[in-house]
Coordinates of N, CA and C in Angstrom, one line a residue:
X1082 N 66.7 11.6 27.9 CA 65.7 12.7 28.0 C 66.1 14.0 27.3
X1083 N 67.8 14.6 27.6 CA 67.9 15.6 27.0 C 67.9 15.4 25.4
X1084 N 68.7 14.3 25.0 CA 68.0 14.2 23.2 C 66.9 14.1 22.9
X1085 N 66.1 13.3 23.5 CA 64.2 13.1 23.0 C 63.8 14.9 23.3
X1086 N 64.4 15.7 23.7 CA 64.1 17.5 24.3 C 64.6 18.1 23.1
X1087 N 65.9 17.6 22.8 CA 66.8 18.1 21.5 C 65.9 17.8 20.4
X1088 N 65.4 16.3 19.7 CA 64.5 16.1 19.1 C 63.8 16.6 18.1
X1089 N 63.1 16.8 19.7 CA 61.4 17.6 19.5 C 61.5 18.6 19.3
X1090 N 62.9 19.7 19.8 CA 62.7 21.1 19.6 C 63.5 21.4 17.8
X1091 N 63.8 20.2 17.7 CA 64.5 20.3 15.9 C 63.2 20.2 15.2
X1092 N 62.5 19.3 15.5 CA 61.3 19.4 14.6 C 60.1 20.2 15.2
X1093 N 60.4 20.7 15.6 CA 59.3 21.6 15.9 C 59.9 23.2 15.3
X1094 N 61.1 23.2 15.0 CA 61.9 24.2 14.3 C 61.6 24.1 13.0
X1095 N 61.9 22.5 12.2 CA 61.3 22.8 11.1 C 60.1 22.9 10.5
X1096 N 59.1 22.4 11.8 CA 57.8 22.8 11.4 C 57.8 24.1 11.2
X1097 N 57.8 24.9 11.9 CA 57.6 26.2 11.7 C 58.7 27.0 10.3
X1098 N 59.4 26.5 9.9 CA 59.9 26.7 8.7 C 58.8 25.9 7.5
X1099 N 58.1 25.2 7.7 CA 57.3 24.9 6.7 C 56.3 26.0 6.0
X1100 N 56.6 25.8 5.0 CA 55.5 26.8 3.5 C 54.1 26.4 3.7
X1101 N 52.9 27.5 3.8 CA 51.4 27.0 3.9 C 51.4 26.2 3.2
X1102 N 50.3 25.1 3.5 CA 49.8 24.0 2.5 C 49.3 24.5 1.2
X1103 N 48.6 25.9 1.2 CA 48.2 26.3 0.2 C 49.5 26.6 -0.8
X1104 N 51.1 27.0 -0.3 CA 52.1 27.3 -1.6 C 52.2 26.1 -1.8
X1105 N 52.5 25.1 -1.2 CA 52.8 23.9 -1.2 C 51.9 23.3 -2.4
X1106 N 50.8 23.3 -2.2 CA 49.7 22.6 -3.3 C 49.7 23.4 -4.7
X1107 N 50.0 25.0 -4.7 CA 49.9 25.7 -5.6 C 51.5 25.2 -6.5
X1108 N 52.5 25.3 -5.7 CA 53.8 24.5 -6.5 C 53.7 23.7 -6.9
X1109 N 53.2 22.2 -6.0 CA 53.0 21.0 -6.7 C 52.4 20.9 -8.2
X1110 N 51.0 22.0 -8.4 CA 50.5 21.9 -9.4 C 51.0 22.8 -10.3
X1111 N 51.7 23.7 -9.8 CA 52.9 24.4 -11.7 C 53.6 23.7 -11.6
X1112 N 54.4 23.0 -10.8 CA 55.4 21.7 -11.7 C 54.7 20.7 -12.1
X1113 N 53.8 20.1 -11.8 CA 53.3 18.8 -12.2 C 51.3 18.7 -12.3
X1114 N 51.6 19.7 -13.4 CA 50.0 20.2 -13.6 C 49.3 18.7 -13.9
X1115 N 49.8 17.6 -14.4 CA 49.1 16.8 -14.8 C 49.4 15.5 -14.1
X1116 N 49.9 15.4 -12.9 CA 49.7 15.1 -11.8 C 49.0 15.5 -10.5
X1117 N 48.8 16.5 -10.6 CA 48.0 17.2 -9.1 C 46.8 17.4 -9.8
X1118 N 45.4 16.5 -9.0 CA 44.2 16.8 -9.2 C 43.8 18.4 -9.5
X1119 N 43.9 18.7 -8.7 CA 43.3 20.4 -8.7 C 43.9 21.4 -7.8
X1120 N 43.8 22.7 -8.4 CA 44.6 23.2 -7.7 C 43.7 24.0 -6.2
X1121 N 42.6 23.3 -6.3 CA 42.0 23.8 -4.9 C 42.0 22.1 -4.0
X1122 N 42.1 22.6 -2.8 CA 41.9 21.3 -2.0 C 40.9 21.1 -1.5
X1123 N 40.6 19.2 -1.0 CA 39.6 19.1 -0.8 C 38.7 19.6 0.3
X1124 N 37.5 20.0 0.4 CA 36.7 20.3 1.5 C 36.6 19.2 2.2
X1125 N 36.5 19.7 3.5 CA 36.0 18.8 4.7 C 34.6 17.9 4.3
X1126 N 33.9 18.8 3.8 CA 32.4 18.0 3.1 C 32.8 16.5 2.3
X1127 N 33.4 17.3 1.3 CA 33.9 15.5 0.6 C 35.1 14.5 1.5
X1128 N 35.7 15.1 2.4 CA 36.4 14.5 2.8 C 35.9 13.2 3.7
X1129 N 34.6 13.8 4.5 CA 33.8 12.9 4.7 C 32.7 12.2 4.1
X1130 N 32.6 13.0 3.2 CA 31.9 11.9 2.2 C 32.5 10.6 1.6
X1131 N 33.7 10.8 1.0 CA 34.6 10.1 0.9 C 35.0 8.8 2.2
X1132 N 34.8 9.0 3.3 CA 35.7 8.6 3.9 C 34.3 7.5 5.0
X1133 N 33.3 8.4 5.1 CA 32.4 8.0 6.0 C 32.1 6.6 5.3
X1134 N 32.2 5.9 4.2 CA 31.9 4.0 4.2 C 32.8 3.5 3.8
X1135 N 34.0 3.8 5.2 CA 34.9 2.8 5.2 C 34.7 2.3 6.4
X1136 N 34.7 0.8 7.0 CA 34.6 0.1 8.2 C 35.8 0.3 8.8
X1137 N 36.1 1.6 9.5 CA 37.0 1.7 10.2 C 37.6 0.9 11.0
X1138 N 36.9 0.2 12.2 CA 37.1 -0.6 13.4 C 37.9 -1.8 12.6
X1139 N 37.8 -2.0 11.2 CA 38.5 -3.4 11.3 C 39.3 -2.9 9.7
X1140 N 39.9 -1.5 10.0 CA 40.7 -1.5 8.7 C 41.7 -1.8 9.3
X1141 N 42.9 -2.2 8.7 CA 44.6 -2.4 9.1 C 45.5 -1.6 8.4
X1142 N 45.2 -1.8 7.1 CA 45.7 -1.3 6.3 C 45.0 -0.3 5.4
X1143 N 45.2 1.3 5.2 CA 45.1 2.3 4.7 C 45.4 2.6 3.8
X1144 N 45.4 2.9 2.3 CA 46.3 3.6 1.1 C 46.0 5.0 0.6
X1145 N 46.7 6.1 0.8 CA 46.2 6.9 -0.4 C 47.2 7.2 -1.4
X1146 N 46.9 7.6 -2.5 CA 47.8 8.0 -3.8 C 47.7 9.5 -4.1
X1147 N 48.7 10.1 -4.0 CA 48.5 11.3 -4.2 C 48.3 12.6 -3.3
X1148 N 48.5 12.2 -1.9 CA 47.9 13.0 -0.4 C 48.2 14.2 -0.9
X1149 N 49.3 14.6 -1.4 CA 49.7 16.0 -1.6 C 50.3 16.8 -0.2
X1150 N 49.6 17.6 0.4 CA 49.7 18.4 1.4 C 49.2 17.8 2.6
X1151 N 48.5 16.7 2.4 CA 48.0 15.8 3.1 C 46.8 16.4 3.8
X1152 N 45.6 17.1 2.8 CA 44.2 17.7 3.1 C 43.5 16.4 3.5
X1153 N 43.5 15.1 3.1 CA 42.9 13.9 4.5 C 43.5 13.7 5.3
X1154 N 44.7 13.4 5.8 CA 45.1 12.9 6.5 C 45.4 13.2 7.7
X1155 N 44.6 14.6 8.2 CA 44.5 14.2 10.1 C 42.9 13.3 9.9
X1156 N 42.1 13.8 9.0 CA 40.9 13.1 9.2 C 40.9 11.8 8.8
X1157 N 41.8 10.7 8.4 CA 42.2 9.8 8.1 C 42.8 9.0 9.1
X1158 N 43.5 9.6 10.0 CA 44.4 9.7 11.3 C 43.2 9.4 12.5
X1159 N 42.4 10.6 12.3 CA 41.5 10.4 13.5 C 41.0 9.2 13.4
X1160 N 40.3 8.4 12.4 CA 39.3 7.6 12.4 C 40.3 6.4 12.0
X1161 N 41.7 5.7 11.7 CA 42.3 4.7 11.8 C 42.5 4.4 13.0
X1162 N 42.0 2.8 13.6 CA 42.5 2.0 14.6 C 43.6 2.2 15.1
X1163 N 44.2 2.7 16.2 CA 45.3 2.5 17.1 C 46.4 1.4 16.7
X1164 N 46.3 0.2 16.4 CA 46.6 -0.7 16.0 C 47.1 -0.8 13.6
X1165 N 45.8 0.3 13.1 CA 46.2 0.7 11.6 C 47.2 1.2 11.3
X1166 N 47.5 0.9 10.1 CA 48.8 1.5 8.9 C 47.9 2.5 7.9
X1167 N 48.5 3.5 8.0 CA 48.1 4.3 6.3 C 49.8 4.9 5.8
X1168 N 49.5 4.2 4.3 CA 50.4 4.4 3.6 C 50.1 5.7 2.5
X1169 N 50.3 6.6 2.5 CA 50.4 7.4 1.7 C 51.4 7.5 0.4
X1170 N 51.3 7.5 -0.6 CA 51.9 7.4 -1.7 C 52.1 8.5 -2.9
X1171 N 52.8 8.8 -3.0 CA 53.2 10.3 -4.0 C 54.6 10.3 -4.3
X1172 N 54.4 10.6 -6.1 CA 55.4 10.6 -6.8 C 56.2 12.1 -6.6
X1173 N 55.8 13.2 -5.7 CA 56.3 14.7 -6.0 C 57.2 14.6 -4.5
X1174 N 58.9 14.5 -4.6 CA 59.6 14.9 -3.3 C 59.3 16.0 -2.5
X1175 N 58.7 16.8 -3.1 CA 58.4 17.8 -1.7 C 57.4 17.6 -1.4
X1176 N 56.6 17.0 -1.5 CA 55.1 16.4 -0.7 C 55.6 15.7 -0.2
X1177 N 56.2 14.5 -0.2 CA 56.9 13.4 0.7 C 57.8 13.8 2.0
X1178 N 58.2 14.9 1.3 CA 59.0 15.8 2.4 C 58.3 16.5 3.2
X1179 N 57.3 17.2 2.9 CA 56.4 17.8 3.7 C 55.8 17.2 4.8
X1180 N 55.2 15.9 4.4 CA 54.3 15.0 4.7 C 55.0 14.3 6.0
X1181 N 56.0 14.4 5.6 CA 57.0 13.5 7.1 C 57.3 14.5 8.1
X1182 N 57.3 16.0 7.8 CA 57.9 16.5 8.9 C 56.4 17.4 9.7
X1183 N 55.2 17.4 8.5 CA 54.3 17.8 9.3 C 53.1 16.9 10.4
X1184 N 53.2 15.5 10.0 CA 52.8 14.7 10.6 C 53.4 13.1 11.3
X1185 N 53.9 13.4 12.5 CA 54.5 12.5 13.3 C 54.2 11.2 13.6
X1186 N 52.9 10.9 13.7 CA 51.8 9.6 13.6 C 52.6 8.5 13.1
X1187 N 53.1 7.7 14.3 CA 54.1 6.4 13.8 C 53.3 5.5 13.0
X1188 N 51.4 5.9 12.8 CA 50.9 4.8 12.2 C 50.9 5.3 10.5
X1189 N 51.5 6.2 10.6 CA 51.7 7.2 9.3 C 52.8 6.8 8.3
X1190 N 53.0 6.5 6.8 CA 54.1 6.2 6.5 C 53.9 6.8 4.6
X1191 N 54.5 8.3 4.5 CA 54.5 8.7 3.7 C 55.7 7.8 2.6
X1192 N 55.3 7.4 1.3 CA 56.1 7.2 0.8 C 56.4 7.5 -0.7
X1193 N 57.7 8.1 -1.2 CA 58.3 8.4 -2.6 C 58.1 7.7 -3.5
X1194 N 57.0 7.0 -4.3 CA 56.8 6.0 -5.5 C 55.5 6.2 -6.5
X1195 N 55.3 5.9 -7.1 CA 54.4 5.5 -8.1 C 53.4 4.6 -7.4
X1196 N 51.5 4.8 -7.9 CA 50.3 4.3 -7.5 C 50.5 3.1 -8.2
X1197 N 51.2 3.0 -9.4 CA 51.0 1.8 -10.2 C 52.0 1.1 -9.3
X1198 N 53.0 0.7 -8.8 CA 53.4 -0.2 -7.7 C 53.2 -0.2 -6.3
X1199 N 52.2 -0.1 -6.0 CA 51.3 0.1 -5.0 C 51.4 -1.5 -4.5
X1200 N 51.4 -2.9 -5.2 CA 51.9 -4.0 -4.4 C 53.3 -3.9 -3.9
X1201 N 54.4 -3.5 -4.2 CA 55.5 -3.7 -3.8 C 55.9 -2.8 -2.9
X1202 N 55.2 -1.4 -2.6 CA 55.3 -0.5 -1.4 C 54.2 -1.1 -0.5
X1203 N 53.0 -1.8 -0.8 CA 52.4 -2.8 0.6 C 53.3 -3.9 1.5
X1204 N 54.0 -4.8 0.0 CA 54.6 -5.7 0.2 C 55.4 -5.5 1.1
X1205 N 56.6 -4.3 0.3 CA 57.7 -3.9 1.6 C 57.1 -3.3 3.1
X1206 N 56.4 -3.2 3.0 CA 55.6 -2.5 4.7 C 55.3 -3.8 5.2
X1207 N 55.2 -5.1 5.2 CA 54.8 -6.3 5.7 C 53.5 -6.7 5.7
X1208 N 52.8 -6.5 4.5 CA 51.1 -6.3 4.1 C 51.0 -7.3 3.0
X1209 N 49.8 -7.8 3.0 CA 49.5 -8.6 2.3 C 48.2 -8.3 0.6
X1210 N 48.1 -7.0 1.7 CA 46.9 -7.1 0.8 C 46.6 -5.2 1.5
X1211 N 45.7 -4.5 1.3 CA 45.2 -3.1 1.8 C 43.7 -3.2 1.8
X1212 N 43.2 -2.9 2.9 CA 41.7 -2.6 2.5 C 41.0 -1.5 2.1
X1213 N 41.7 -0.7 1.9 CA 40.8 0.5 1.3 C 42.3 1.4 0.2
X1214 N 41.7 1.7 -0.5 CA 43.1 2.8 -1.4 C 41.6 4.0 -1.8
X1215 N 42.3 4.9 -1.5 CA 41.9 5.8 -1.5 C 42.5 7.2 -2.8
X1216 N 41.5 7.4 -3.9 CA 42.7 8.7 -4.7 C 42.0 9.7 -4.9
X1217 N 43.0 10.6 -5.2 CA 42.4 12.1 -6.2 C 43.3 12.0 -7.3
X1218 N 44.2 11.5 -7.6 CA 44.5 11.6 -8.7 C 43.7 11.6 -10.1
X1219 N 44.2 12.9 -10.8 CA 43.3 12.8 -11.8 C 43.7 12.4 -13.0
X1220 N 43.0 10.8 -13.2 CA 43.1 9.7 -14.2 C 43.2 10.3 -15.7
X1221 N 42.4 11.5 -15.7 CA 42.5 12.0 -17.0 C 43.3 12.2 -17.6
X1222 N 44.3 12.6 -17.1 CA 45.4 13.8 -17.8 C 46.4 13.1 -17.1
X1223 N 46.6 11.7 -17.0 CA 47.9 11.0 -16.1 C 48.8 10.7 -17.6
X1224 N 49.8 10.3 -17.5 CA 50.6 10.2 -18.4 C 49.9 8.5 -19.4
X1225 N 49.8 8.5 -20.6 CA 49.4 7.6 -21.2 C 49.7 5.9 -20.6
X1226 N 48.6 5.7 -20.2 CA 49.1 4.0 -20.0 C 49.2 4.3 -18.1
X1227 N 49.5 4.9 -17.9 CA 49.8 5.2 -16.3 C 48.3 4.4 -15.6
X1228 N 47.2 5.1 -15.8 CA 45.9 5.1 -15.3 C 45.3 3.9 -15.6
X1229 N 45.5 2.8 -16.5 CA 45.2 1.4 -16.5 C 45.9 0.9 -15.8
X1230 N 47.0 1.1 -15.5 CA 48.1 0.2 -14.8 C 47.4 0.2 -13.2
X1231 N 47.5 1.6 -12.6 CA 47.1 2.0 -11.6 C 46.3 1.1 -10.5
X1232 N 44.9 1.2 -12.3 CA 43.4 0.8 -11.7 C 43.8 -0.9 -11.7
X1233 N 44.4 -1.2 -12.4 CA 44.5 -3.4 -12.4 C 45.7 -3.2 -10.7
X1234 N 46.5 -2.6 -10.8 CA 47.4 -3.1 -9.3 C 46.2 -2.3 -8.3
X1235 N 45.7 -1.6 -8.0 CA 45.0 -1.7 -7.0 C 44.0 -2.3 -6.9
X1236 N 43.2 -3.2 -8.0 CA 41.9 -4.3 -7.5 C 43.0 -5.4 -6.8
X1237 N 44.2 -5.4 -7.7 CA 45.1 -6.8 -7.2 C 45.8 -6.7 -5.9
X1238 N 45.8 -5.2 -5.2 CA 46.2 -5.4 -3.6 C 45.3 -5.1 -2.9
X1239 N 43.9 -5.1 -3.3 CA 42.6 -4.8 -2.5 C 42.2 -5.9 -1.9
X1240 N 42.2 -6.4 -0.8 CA 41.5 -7.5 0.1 C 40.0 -7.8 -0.5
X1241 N 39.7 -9.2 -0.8 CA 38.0 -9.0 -1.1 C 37.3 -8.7 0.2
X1242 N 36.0 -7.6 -0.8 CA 35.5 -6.8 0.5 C 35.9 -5.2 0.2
X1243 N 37.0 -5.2 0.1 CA 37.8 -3.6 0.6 C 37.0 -2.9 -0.8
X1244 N 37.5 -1.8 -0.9 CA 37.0 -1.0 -2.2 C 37.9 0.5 -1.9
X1245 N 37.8 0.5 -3.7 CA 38.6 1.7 -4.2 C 37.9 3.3 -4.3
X1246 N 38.6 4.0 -3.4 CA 38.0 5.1 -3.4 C 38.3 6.4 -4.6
X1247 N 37.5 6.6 -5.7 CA 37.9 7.6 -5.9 C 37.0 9.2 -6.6
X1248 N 37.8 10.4 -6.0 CA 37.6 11.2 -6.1 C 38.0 12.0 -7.1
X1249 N 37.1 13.0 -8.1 CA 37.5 13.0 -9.6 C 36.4 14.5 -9.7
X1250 N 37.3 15.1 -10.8 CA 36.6 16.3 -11.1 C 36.1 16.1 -12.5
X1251 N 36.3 14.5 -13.6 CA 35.9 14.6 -14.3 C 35.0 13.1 -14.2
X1252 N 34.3 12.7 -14.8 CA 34.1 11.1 -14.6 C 34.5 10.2 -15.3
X1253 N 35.2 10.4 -16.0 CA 36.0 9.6 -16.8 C 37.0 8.4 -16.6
X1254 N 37.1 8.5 -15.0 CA 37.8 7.6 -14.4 C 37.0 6.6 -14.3
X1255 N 35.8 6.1 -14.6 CA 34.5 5.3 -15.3 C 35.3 3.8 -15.9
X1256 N 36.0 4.7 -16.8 CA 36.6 4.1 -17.3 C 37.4 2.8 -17.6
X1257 N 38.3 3.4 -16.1 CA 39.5 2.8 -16.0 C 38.8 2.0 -14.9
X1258 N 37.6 1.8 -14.0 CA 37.6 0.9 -13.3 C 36.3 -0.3 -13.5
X1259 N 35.9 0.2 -14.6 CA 34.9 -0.7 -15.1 C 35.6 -2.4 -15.6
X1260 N 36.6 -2.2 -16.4 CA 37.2 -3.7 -16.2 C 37.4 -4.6 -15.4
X1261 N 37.3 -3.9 -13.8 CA 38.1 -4.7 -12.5 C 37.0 -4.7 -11.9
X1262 N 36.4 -3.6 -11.8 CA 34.9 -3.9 -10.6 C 33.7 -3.9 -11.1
X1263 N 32.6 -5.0 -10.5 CA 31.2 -4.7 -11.6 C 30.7 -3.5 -10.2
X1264 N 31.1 -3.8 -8.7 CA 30.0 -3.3 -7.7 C 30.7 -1.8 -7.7
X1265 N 30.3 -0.5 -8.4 CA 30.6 0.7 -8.7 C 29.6 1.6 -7.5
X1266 N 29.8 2.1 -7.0 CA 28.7 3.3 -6.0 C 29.2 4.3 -6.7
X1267 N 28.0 5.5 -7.1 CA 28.8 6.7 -7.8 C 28.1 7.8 -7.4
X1268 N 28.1 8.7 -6.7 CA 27.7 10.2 -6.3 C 28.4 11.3 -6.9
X1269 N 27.9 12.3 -6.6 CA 28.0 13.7 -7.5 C 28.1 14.7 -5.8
X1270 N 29.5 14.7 -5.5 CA 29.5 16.0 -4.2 C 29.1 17.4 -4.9
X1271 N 28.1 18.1 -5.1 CA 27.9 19.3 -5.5 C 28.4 20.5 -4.2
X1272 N 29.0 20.2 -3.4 CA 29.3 21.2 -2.5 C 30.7 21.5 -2.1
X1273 N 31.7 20.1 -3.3 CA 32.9 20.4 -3.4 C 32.9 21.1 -4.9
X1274 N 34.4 22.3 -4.5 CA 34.5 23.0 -5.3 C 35.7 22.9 -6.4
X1275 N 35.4 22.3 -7.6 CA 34.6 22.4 -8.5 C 33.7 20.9 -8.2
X1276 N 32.5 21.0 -8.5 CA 31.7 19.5 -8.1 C 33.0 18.3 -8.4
X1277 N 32.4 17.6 -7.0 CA 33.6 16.0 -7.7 C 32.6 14.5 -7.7
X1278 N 33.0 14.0 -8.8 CA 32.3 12.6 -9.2 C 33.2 11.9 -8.0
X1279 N 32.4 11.2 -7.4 CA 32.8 10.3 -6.5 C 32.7 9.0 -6.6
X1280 N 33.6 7.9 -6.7 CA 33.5 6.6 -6.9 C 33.5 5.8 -5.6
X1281 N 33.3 4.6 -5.6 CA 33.4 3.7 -4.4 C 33.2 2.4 -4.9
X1282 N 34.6 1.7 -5.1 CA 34.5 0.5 -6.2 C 35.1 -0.8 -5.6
X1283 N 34.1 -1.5 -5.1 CA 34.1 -2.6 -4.1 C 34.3 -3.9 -5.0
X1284 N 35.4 -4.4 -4.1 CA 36.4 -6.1 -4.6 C 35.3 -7.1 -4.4
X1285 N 35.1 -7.6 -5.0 CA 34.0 -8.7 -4.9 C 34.9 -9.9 -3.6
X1286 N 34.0 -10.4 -3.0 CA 34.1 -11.1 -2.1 C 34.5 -12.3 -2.3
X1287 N 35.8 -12.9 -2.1 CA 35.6 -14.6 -2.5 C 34.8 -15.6 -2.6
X1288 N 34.7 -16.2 -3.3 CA 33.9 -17.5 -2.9 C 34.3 -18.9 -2.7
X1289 N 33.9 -19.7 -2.1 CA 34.6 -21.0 -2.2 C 33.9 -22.3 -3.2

């Protein structure tokens, strides 16, 4: 009991040593301007827009690429099953680091890698497959070759059924998922700032 006391009061020490999410997101994007979507985060508006058609009650498995500061993920948190995994994925160590000490959620599992191996960080978590991957990464301005890779390993660890969420300030990420998916949903959030093209790119269902 006195160490689970000791613990809690160490991390609750380094919480409060933690940098607002805003320096945090403002850093990420002067080191790795062509990695971090934007340098404003997302609104609660798209957040739910984004997030409201996913069949919660029977997701298991969660992905996002790029959480950053992690602007979804209590609202990602709230609405996962008791019994869900969300894996979060980002190539920048101090978002990984952030990400672990500001949210405790054992269903939570920040991890240090690349979106393009996104099977082998499922794999190692004991997953077969993810039903929903969720991004902001912006496809545009990813390093050459990055952004096809990306878009082929996530239709190949998407459950049929599940679908690729993505969020984009340019639409050009059109692109990269027109080879993998024919069933595309595409909206325009005008009340995220700067407007974001919104994708929702559903795995076609097996058949027998």
């Amino acid at each position: 009991m006195v160490q689970s006391r000791l613990a809690l009061a160490h991390e609750e020490t380094r919480a409060r040593k933690l940098p607002s999410p805003w320096a945090m997101f403002l850093s990420g994007f002067l080191k790795h301007p062509r990695m971090v979507g934007s340098v404003i985060a997302s609104t609660k508006t798209l957040q739910n827009t984004m997030l409201n058609r996913v069949d919660w009650p029977n997701t298991k498995l969660f992905v996002e690429y790029g959480p950053g500061v992690g602007t979804f993920t209590q609202n990602i948190l709230d609405r996962l099953p008791a019994d869900g995994t969300y894996i979060a994925i980002d190539t920048n160590e101090d978002f990984v680091d952030y990400l672990r000490i500001k949210f405790t959620d054992s269903r939570f599992i920040p991890v240090l890698a690349s979106a393009a191996d996104v099977e082998k960080v499922v794999a190692d978590h004991g997953f077969d497959h993810a039903d929903y991957v969720l991004s902001g990464l912006p496809f545009s301005t990813l390093p050459h070759g990055v952004a096809p890779q990306i878009a082929a390993a996530t239709h190949r660890v998407l459950k049929p059924g599940g679908a690729f969420l993505v969020y984009q300030f340019r639409p050009k990420v059109r692109d990269f998922l027109t080879p993998h998916w024919s069933n595309i949903d595409y909206a325009i959030e005008w009340r995220a700032i700067p407007p974001s093209h919104n994708f929702w790119a559903w795995k076609d269902e097996e058949t027998v």
